[in-house]
PDB file of C-alpha atoms in Angstrom:
ATOM      1  CA  GLN A   1     -27.735 -16.023 -63.456  1.00  0.00           C
ATOM      2  CA  GLN A   2     -25.457 -13.362 -60.913  1.00  0.00           C
ATOM      3  CA  PRO A   3     -26.744 -13.815 -57.208  1.00  0.00           C
ATOM      4  CA  VAL A   4     -27.403 -10.896 -55.468  1.00  0.00           C
ATOM      5  CA  GLN A   5     -26.075  -9.777 -52.124  1.00  0.00           C
ATOM      6  CA  SER A   6     -27.903  -7.760 -49.740  1.00  0.00           C
ATOM      7  CA  PRO A   7     -26.796  -5.551 -48.062  1.00  0.00           C
ATOM      8  CA  GLN A   8     -24.205  -3.825 -50.446  1.00  0.00           C
ATOM      9  CA  ALA A   9     -22.357  -2.100 -47.540  1.00  0.00           C
ATOM     10  CA  VAL A  10     -22.429  -2.025 -44.003  1.00  0.00           C
ATOM     11  CA  ILE A  11     -20.306  -0.167 -41.445  1.00  0.00           C
ATOM     12  CA  LEU A  12     -19.829  -1.779 -38.022  1.00  0.00           C
ATOM     13  CA  ARG A  13     -18.282  -1.241 -34.127  1.00  0.00           C
ATOM     14  CA  GLU A  14     -16.032  -3.672 -33.398  1.00  0.00           C
ATOM     15  CA  GLY A  15     -18.041  -6.614 -31.225  1.00  0.00           C
ATOM     16  CA  GLU A  16     -20.782  -5.879 -33.341  1.00  0.00           C
ATOM     17  CA  ASP A  17     -22.864  -8.980 -35.531  1.00  0.00           C
ATOM     18  CA  ALA A  18     -23.519  -8.860 -39.194  1.00  0.00           C
ATOM     19  CA  VAL A  19     -25.555 -10.657 -41.758  1.00  0.00           C
ATOM     20  CA  ILE A  20     -24.644 -10.865 -45.561  1.00  0.00           C
ATOM     21  CA  ASN A  21     -27.452 -12.658 -47.804  1.00  0.00           C
ATOM     22  CA  CYS A  22     -27.033 -14.583 -51.238  1.00  0.00           C
ATOM     23  CA  SER A  23     -29.866 -15.367 -53.261  1.00  0.00           C
ATOM     24  CA  SER A  24     -30.042 -17.054 -56.423  1.00  0.00           C
ATOM     25  CA  SER A  25     -32.444 -17.546 -59.226  1.00  0.00           C
ATOM     26  CA  LYS A  26     -30.788 -21.378 -59.935  1.00  0.00           C
ATOM     27  CA  ALA A  27     -30.579 -24.228 -58.076  1.00  0.00           C
ATOM     28  CA  LEU A  28     -27.285 -24.351 -56.454  1.00  0.00           C
ATOM     29  CA  TYR A  29     -24.968 -27.195 -55.803  1.00  0.00           C
ATOM     30  CA  SER A  30     -22.740 -25.283 -53.386  1.00  0.00           C
ATOM     31  CA  VAL A  31     -22.617 -21.730 -52.097  1.00  0.00           C
ATOM     32  CA  HIS A  32     -18.859 -20.645 -51.212  1.00  0.00           C
ATOM     33  CA  TRP A  33     -18.004 -17.379 -49.308  1.00  0.00           C
ATOM     34  CA  TYR A  34     -14.716 -15.517 -49.769  1.00  0.00           C
ATOM     35  CA  ARG A  35     -13.616 -12.213 -48.206  1.00  0.00           C
ATOM     36  CA  GLN A  36     -11.216  -9.779 -50.426  1.00  0.00           C
ATOM     37  CA  LYS A  37      -9.302  -6.533 -48.866  1.00  0.00           C
ATOM     38  CA  HIS A  38      -8.811  -3.801 -50.909  1.00  0.00           C
ATOM     39  CA  GLY A  39      -5.937  -4.669 -53.999  1.00  0.00           C
ATOM     40  CA  GLU A  40      -5.941  -8.327 -52.763  1.00  0.00           C
ATOM     41  CA  ALA A  41      -6.896 -11.843 -53.875  1.00  0.00           C
ATOM     42  CA  PRO A  42     -10.515 -12.888 -52.666  1.00  0.00           C
ATOM     43  CA  VAL A  43      -9.453 -15.535 -49.821  1.00  0.00           C
ATOM     44  CA  PHE A  44     -11.856 -18.740 -49.063  1.00  0.00           C
ATOM     45  CA  LEU A  45     -13.965 -18.662 -45.851  1.00  0.00           C
ATOM     46  CA  MET A  46     -16.229 -21.308 -46.483  1.00  0.00           C
ATOM     47  CA  ILE A  47     -18.176 -23.707 -48.223  1.00  0.00           C
ATOM     48  CA  LEU A  48     -22.124 -24.786 -48.032  1.00  0.00           C
ATOM     49  CA  LEU A  49     -23.198 -27.797 -49.597  1.00  0.00           C
ATOM     50  CA  LYS A  50     -26.595 -29.686 -49.976  1.00  0.00           C
ATOM     51  CA  GLY A  51     -27.858 -31.563 -47.534  1.00  0.00           C
ATOM     52  CA  GLY A  52     -26.198 -29.358 -44.499  1.00  0.00           C
ATOM     53  CA  GLU A  53     -22.155 -30.210 -44.617  1.00  0.00           C
ATOM     54  CA  GLN A  54     -19.879 -27.068 -44.395  1.00  0.00           C
ATOM     55  CA  LYS A  55     -16.061 -26.385 -44.355  1.00  0.00           C
ATOM     56  CA  GLY A  56     -14.530 -23.656 -43.275  1.00  0.00           C
ATOM     57  CA  HIS A  57     -13.887 -20.916 -40.985  1.00  0.00           C
ATOM     58  CA  ASP A  58     -14.392 -21.273 -37.239  1.00  0.00           C
ATOM     59  CA  LYS A  59     -15.221 -18.041 -36.272  1.00  0.00           C
ATOM     60  CA  ILE A  60     -17.665 -17.568 -38.666  1.00  0.00           C
ATOM     61  CA  SER A  61     -20.898 -19.034 -39.650  1.00  0.00           C
ATOM     62  CA  ALA A  62     -23.113 -19.628 -42.570  1.00  0.00           C
ATOM     63  CA  SER A  63     -26.575 -21.161 -43.757  1.00  0.00           C
ATOM     64  CA  PHE A  64     -27.532 -22.599 -46.869  1.00  0.00           C
ATOM     65  CA  ASN A  65     -31.483 -22.558 -47.788  1.00  0.00           C
ATOM     66  CA  GLU A  66     -31.375 -25.103 -50.621  1.00  0.00           C
ATOM     67  CA  LYS A  67     -35.409 -24.366 -51.672  1.00  0.00           C
ATOM     68  CA  LYS A  68     -35.176 -21.087 -51.490  1.00  0.00           C
ATOM     69  CA  GLN A  69     -31.455 -20.972 -53.234  1.00  0.00           C
ATOM     70  CA  GLN A  70     -30.313 -18.201 -50.554  1.00  0.00           C
ATOM     71  CA  SER A  71     -27.281 -18.402 -48.200  1.00  0.00           C
ATOM     72  CA  SER A  72     -26.483 -15.943 -45.170  1.00  0.00           C
ATOM     73  CA  LEU A  73     -22.934 -15.200 -43.856  1.00  0.00           C
ATOM     74  CA  TYR A  74     -23.075 -14.560 -40.100  1.00  0.00           C
ATOM     75  CA  LEU A  75     -20.198 -12.619 -38.732  1.00  0.00           C
ATOM     76  CA  THR A  76     -20.691 -12.089 -34.690  1.00  0.00           C
ATOM     77  CA  ALA A  77     -18.772 -10.459 -32.423  1.00  0.00           C
ATOM     78  CA  SER A  78     -16.555  -8.418 -35.661  1.00  0.00           C
ATOM     79  CA  GLN A  79     -13.193  -7.240 -35.299  1.00  0.00           C
ATOM     80  CA  LEU A  80     -11.363  -4.658 -37.615  1.00  0.00           C
ATOM     81  CA  SER A  81      -9.678  -7.606 -39.429  1.00  0.00           C
ATOM     82  CA  TYR A  82     -13.221  -8.496 -40.856  1.00  0.00           C
ATOM     83  CA  SER A  83     -13.272  -5.323 -42.901  1.00  0.00           C
ATOM     84  CA  GLY A  84     -13.343  -6.547 -46.511  1.00  0.00           C
ATOM     85  CA  THR A  85     -15.472  -7.265 -49.372  1.00  0.00           C
ATOM     86  CA  TYR A  86     -17.473 -10.415 -49.075  1.00  0.00           C
ATOM     87  CA  PHE A  87     -18.465 -12.564 -52.117  1.00  0.00           C
ATOM     88  CA  CYS A  88     -20.675 -15.329 -52.432  1.00  0.00           C
ATOM     89  CA  GLY A  89     -19.758 -17.863 -54.901  1.00  0.00           C
ATOM     90  CA  THR A  90     -22.847 -20.428 -56.162  1.00  0.00           C
ATOM     91  CA  ASP A  91     -22.147 -23.625 -57.804  1.00  0.00           C
ATOM     92  CA  THR A  92     -25.144 -24.208 -60.700  1.00  0.00           C
ATOM     93  CA  GLY A  93     -23.504 -27.316 -61.350  1.00  0.00           C
ATOM     94  CA  ASN A  94     -21.622 -26.420 -64.505  1.00  0.00           C
ATOM     95  CA  GLN A  95     -21.056 -23.018 -64.070  1.00  0.00           C
ATOM     96  CA  PHE A  96     -19.744 -20.908 -61.015  1.00  0.00           C
ATOM     97  CA  TYR A  97     -21.159 -17.123 -60.548  1.00  0.00           C
ATOM     98  CA  PHE A  98     -20.407 -14.872 -57.922  1.00  0.00           C
ATOM     99  CA  GLY A  99     -22.321 -12.018 -56.298  1.00  0.00           C
ATOM    100  CA  THR A 100     -21.447  -8.211 -56.736  1.00  0.00           C
ATOM    101  CA  GLY A 101     -20.272  -8.184 -53.284  1.00  0.00           C
ATOM    102  CA  THR A 102     -21.010  -6.763 -49.958  1.00  0.00           C
ATOM    103  CA  SER A 103     -18.430  -4.000 -48.507  1.00  0.00           C
ATOM    104  CA  LEU A 104     -17.998  -4.466 -44.952  1.00  0.00           C
ATOM    105  CA  THR A 105     -16.290  -1.721 -42.783  1.00  0.00           C
ATOM    106  CA  VAL A 106     -15.758  -2.305 -38.808  1.00  0.00           C
ATOM    107  CA  ILE A 107     -14.634   0.638 -36.888  1.00  0.00           C
ATOM    108  CA  PRO A 108     -12.672   0.764 -33.242  1.00  0.00           C
TER     109      PRO A 108
ATOM    110  CA  ASP B   1       7.851 -21.445 -53.972  1.00  0.00           C
ATOM    111  CA  ALA B   2       4.127 -23.086 -53.793  1.00  0.00           C
ATOM    112  CA  GLY B   3       1.113 -21.538 -54.649  1.00  0.00           C
ATOM    113  CA  ILE B   4      -0.200 -20.170 -57.174  1.00  0.00           C
ATOM    114  CA  THR B   5       1.124 -16.863 -59.222  1.00  0.00           C
ATOM    115  CA  GLN B   6       0.191 -14.912 -62.441  1.00  0.00           C
ATOM    116  CA  SER B   7       2.237 -12.750 -64.549  1.00  0.00           C
ATOM    117  CA  PRO B   8       2.607  -9.952 -65.535  1.00  0.00           C
ATOM    118  CA  ARG B   9       0.911  -8.455 -62.806  1.00  0.00           C
ATOM    119  CA  TYR B  10       0.295  -4.921 -64.441  1.00  0.00           C
ATOM    120  CA  LYS B  11       0.061  -4.917 -68.323  1.00  0.00           C
ATOM    121  CA  ILE B  12      -0.741  -1.763 -70.713  1.00  0.00           C
ATOM    122  CA  THR B  13      -1.862  -2.135 -73.931  1.00  0.00           C
ATOM    123  CA  GLU B  14      -3.300  -0.964 -77.381  1.00  0.00           C
ATOM    124  CA  THR B  15      -6.991  -1.655 -78.704  1.00  0.00           C
ATOM    125  CA  GLY B  16      -6.085  -4.440 -81.247  1.00  0.00           C
ATOM    126  CA  ARG B  17      -3.012  -6.244 -79.791  1.00  0.00           C
ATOM    127  CA  GLN B  18      -3.179  -9.711 -78.220  1.00  0.00           C
ATOM    128  CA  VAL B  19      -2.073 -10.121 -75.121  1.00  0.00           C
ATOM    129  CA  THR B  20      -1.047 -13.318 -73.082  1.00  0.00           C
ATOM    130  CA  LEU B  21      -1.747 -13.464 -69.587  1.00  0.00           C
ATOM    131  CA  MET B  22       0.145 -16.163 -67.675  1.00  0.00           C
ATOM    132  CA  CYS B  23      -1.260 -18.143 -64.827  1.00  0.00           C
ATOM    133  CA  HIS B  24       1.008 -21.200 -62.947  1.00  0.00           C
ATOM    134  CA  GLN B  25       0.324 -23.451 -60.138  1.00  0.00           C
ATOM    135  CA  THR B  26       2.378 -26.001 -57.995  1.00  0.00           C
ATOM    136  CA  TRP B  27      -0.055 -27.794 -55.976  1.00  0.00           C
ATOM    137  CA  SER B  28      -0.955 -30.111 -59.308  1.00  0.00           C
ATOM    138  CA  HIS B  29      -4.920 -29.309 -58.900  1.00  0.00           C
ATOM    139  CA  SER B  30      -6.771 -30.700 -61.327  1.00  0.00           C
ATOM    140  CA  TYR B  31      -9.134 -27.695 -62.028  1.00  0.00           C
ATOM    141  CA  MET B  32      -8.153 -23.767 -62.947  1.00  0.00           C
ATOM    142  CA  PHE B  33     -10.276 -20.704 -63.644  1.00  0.00           C
ATOM    143  CA  TRP B  34      -9.991 -17.046 -65.042  1.00  0.00           C
ATOM    144  CA  TYR B  35     -12.218 -14.870 -63.645  1.00  0.00           C
ATOM    145  CA  ARG B  36     -12.183 -10.835 -64.442  1.00  0.00           C
ATOM    146  CA  GLN B  37     -13.245  -8.192 -61.875  1.00  0.00           C
ATOM    147  CA  ASP B  38     -15.198  -4.986 -62.689  1.00  0.00           C
ATOM    148  CA  LEU B  39     -16.775  -2.621 -60.662  1.00  0.00           C
ATOM    149  CA  GLY B  40     -20.103  -3.316 -59.869  1.00  0.00           C
ATOM    150  CA  HIS B  41     -20.268  -6.807 -61.443  1.00  0.00           C
ATOM    151  CA  GLY B  42     -17.802  -8.645 -59.145  1.00  0.00           C
ATOM    152  CA  LEU B  43     -16.295 -11.722 -60.241  1.00  0.00           C
ATOM    153  CA  ARG B  44     -16.944 -13.149 -63.510  1.00  0.00           C
ATOM    154  CA  LEU B  45     -15.758 -16.405 -64.513  1.00  0.00           C
ATOM    155  CA  ILE B  46     -14.240 -16.346 -67.915  1.00  0.00           C
ATOM    156  CA  TYR B  47     -12.757 -19.831 -68.746  1.00  0.00           C
ATOM    157  CA  TYR B  48     -12.245 -22.709 -66.875  1.00  0.00           C
ATOM    158  CA  SER B  49     -10.081 -26.219 -67.284  1.00  0.00           C
ATOM    159  CA  ALA B  50     -11.012 -29.895 -65.153  1.00  0.00           C
ATOM    160  CA  ALA B  51      -7.633 -31.043 -66.699  1.00  0.00           C
ATOM    161  CA  ALA B  52      -4.793 -30.590 -69.010  1.00  0.00           C
ATOM    162  CA  ASP B  53      -6.393 -30.058 -72.773  1.00  0.00           C
ATOM    163  CA  ILE B  54      -9.883 -30.069 -71.288  1.00  0.00           C
ATOM    164  CA  THR B  55     -11.623 -26.463 -70.955  1.00  0.00           C
ATOM    165  CA  ASP B  56     -14.635 -24.880 -70.639  1.00  0.00           C
ATOM    166  CA  LYS B  57     -16.686 -21.982 -71.257  1.00  0.00           C
ATOM    167  CA  GLY B  58     -17.752 -19.544 -68.149  1.00  0.00           C
ATOM    168  CA  GLU B  59     -19.808 -16.863 -68.202  1.00  0.00           C
ATOM    169  CA  VAL B  60     -17.937 -14.142 -70.550  1.00  0.00           C
ATOM    170  CA  PRO B  61     -15.933 -16.069 -72.920  1.00  0.00           C
ATOM    171  CA  ASP B  62     -16.300 -13.750 -75.922  1.00  0.00           C
ATOM    172  CA  GLY B  63     -13.282 -12.317 -76.817  1.00  0.00           C
ATOM    173  CA  TYR B  64     -10.857 -14.873 -75.083  1.00  0.00           C
ATOM    174  CA  VAL B  65      -8.993 -17.820 -75.454  1.00  0.00           C
ATOM    175  CA  VAL B  66      -7.517 -20.574 -73.024  1.00  0.00           C
ATOM    176  CA  SER B  67      -5.123 -23.457 -73.443  1.00  0.00           C
ATOM    177  CA  ARG B  68      -4.291 -25.905 -71.264  1.00  0.00           C
ATOM    178  CA  SER B  69      -1.102 -28.272 -72.242  1.00  0.00           C
ATOM    179  CA  LYS B  70       0.146 -28.617 -68.944  1.00  0.00           C
ATOM    180  CA  THR B  71      -1.765 -29.143 -65.853  1.00  0.00           C
ATOM    181  CA  GLU B  72       0.008 -26.553 -63.458  1.00  0.00           C
ATOM    182  CA  ASN B  73      -0.102 -23.667 -66.546  1.00  0.00           C
ATOM    183  CA  PHE B  74      -3.454 -22.042 -67.793  1.00  0.00           C
ATOM    184  CA  PRO B  75      -2.624 -19.055 -70.048  1.00  0.00           C
ATOM    185  CA  LEU B  76      -5.464 -16.828 -71.010  1.00  0.00           C
ATOM    186  CA  THR B  77      -5.059 -14.848 -74.404  1.00  0.00           C
ATOM    187  CA  LEU B  78      -7.113 -11.747 -75.552  1.00  0.00           C
ATOM    188  CA  GLU B  79      -6.443 -11.840 -79.348  1.00  0.00           C
ATOM    189  CA  SER B  80      -7.350  -8.703 -79.780  1.00  0.00           C
ATOM    190  CA  ALA B  81      -7.765  -6.404 -76.802  1.00  0.00           C
ATOM    191  CA  THR B  82     -10.531  -3.922 -76.845  1.00  0.00           C
ATOM    192  CA  ARG B  83     -11.181  -1.149 -74.203  1.00  0.00           C
ATOM    193  CA  SER B  84     -13.879  -2.896 -72.511  1.00  0.00           C
ATOM    194  CA  GLN B  85     -11.489  -6.184 -71.790  1.00  0.00           C
ATOM    195  CA  THR B  86      -9.904  -3.232 -69.002  1.00  0.00           C
ATOM    196  CA  SER B  87     -10.118  -5.279 -65.888  1.00  0.00           C
ATOM    197  CA  VAL B  88      -8.439  -7.139 -63.406  1.00  0.00           C
ATOM    198  CA  TYR B  89      -7.842 -10.941 -63.771  1.00  0.00           C
ATOM    199  CA  PHE B  90      -7.692 -13.598 -61.221  1.00  0.00           C
ATOM    200  CA  CYS B  91      -6.634 -17.203 -61.819  1.00  0.00           C
ATOM    201  CA  ALA B  92      -7.724 -19.366 -59.121  1.00  0.00           C
ATOM    202  CA  SER B  93      -7.212 -23.291 -58.643  1.00  0.00           C
ATOM    203  CA  SER B  94      -8.792 -26.270 -56.900  1.00  0.00           C
ATOM    204  CA  GLU B  95      -9.276 -29.997 -56.482  1.00  0.00           C
ATOM    205  CA  TRP B  96     -12.729 -30.086 -57.760  1.00  0.00           C
ATOM    206  CA  GLY B  97     -14.722 -28.108 -59.837  1.00  0.00           C
ATOM    207  CA  PRO B  98     -18.545 -27.628 -60.685  1.00  0.00           C
ATOM    208  CA  GLN B  99     -20.804 -30.131 -59.314  1.00  0.00           C
ATOM    209  CA  LEU B 100     -21.574 -31.760 -62.530  1.00  0.00           C
ATOM    210  CA  ALA B 101     -17.848 -31.497 -63.744  1.00  0.00           C
ATOM    211  CA  GLY B 102     -16.360 -33.535 -61.446  1.00  0.00           C
ATOM    212  CA  GLY B 103     -17.286 -34.237 -57.850  1.00  0.00           C
ATOM    213  CA  PRO B 104     -17.836 -32.379 -54.626  1.00  0.00           C
ATOM    214  CA  PRO B 105     -16.945 -28.460 -54.554  1.00  0.00           C
ATOM    215  CA  ASP B 106     -13.595 -27.450 -52.753  1.00  0.00           C
ATOM    216  CA  THR B 107     -12.042 -24.344 -52.080  1.00  0.00           C
ATOM    217  CA  GLN B 108     -10.715 -21.976 -55.023  1.00  0.00           C
ATOM    218  CA  TYR B 109      -7.279 -20.641 -54.515  1.00  0.00           C
ATOM    219  CA  PHE B 110      -6.551 -17.436 -56.117  1.00  0.00           C
ATOM    220  CA  GLY B 111      -3.409 -15.903 -57.848  1.00  0.00           C
ATOM    221  CA  PRO B 112      -2.800 -12.123 -56.912  1.00  0.00           C
ATOM    222  CA  GLY B 113      -4.404 -10.787 -60.239  1.00  0.00           C
ATOM    223  CA  THR B 114      -3.332  -8.734 -62.752  1.00  0.00           C
ATOM    224  CA  ARG B 115      -4.182  -5.599 -63.803  1.00  0.00           C
ATOM    225  CA  LEU B 116      -4.743  -5.051 -67.554  1.00  0.00           C
ATOM    226  CA  THR B 117      -5.652  -1.459 -68.842  1.00  0.00           C
ATOM    227  CA  VAL B 118      -6.279  -1.392 -72.789  1.00  0.00           C
ATOM    228  CA  LEU B 119      -5.959   2.135 -74.018  1.00  0.00           C
TER     229      LEU B 119
END
């Protein structure tokens, strides 16, 4: 039930791009993305709905392939503040499942 | 202050004791959620509530009890704590919940977390 995220960890230099993938074995109504910094609560980034609607961050983009039950988060021109663990959350209709997370570290 | 708060922030207890974690939100959100976060497992949903007196099980409900007599409060009780329940617990609230339960999804706002250690 828990979606699989890849990669598990990535290190970037400032200005580089990254893609984080989230794949579910169940049909999805929506995908949520959150970022969590060490010792803090997860913070909302984006929601992607069936049919293509998106709600969220204006500097981070994402895609949602409903047929493949997959979502990808695109981080472009990364900044130091992007460091943290990224989680996808999946709505299967009657449950929320979060992925195990992708640790992203941006270095100068 | 507006927002979502959890208490206590840290708790150490012993195996077999009852523990209650509190969650309070001031937005009047309909939905509230309890998650546990463990290394290697990410966030796992324990219980959620669509409104006062309406609760439903999540992915890992065993060993936990919830209640919601008022919209703003959603306490989580470990009736007889076990070492495997050592974890960080997050409460969250949202205007909407799982699609089939109430409509279009919306963001969840997380509380600061409670770090629970069961000895």
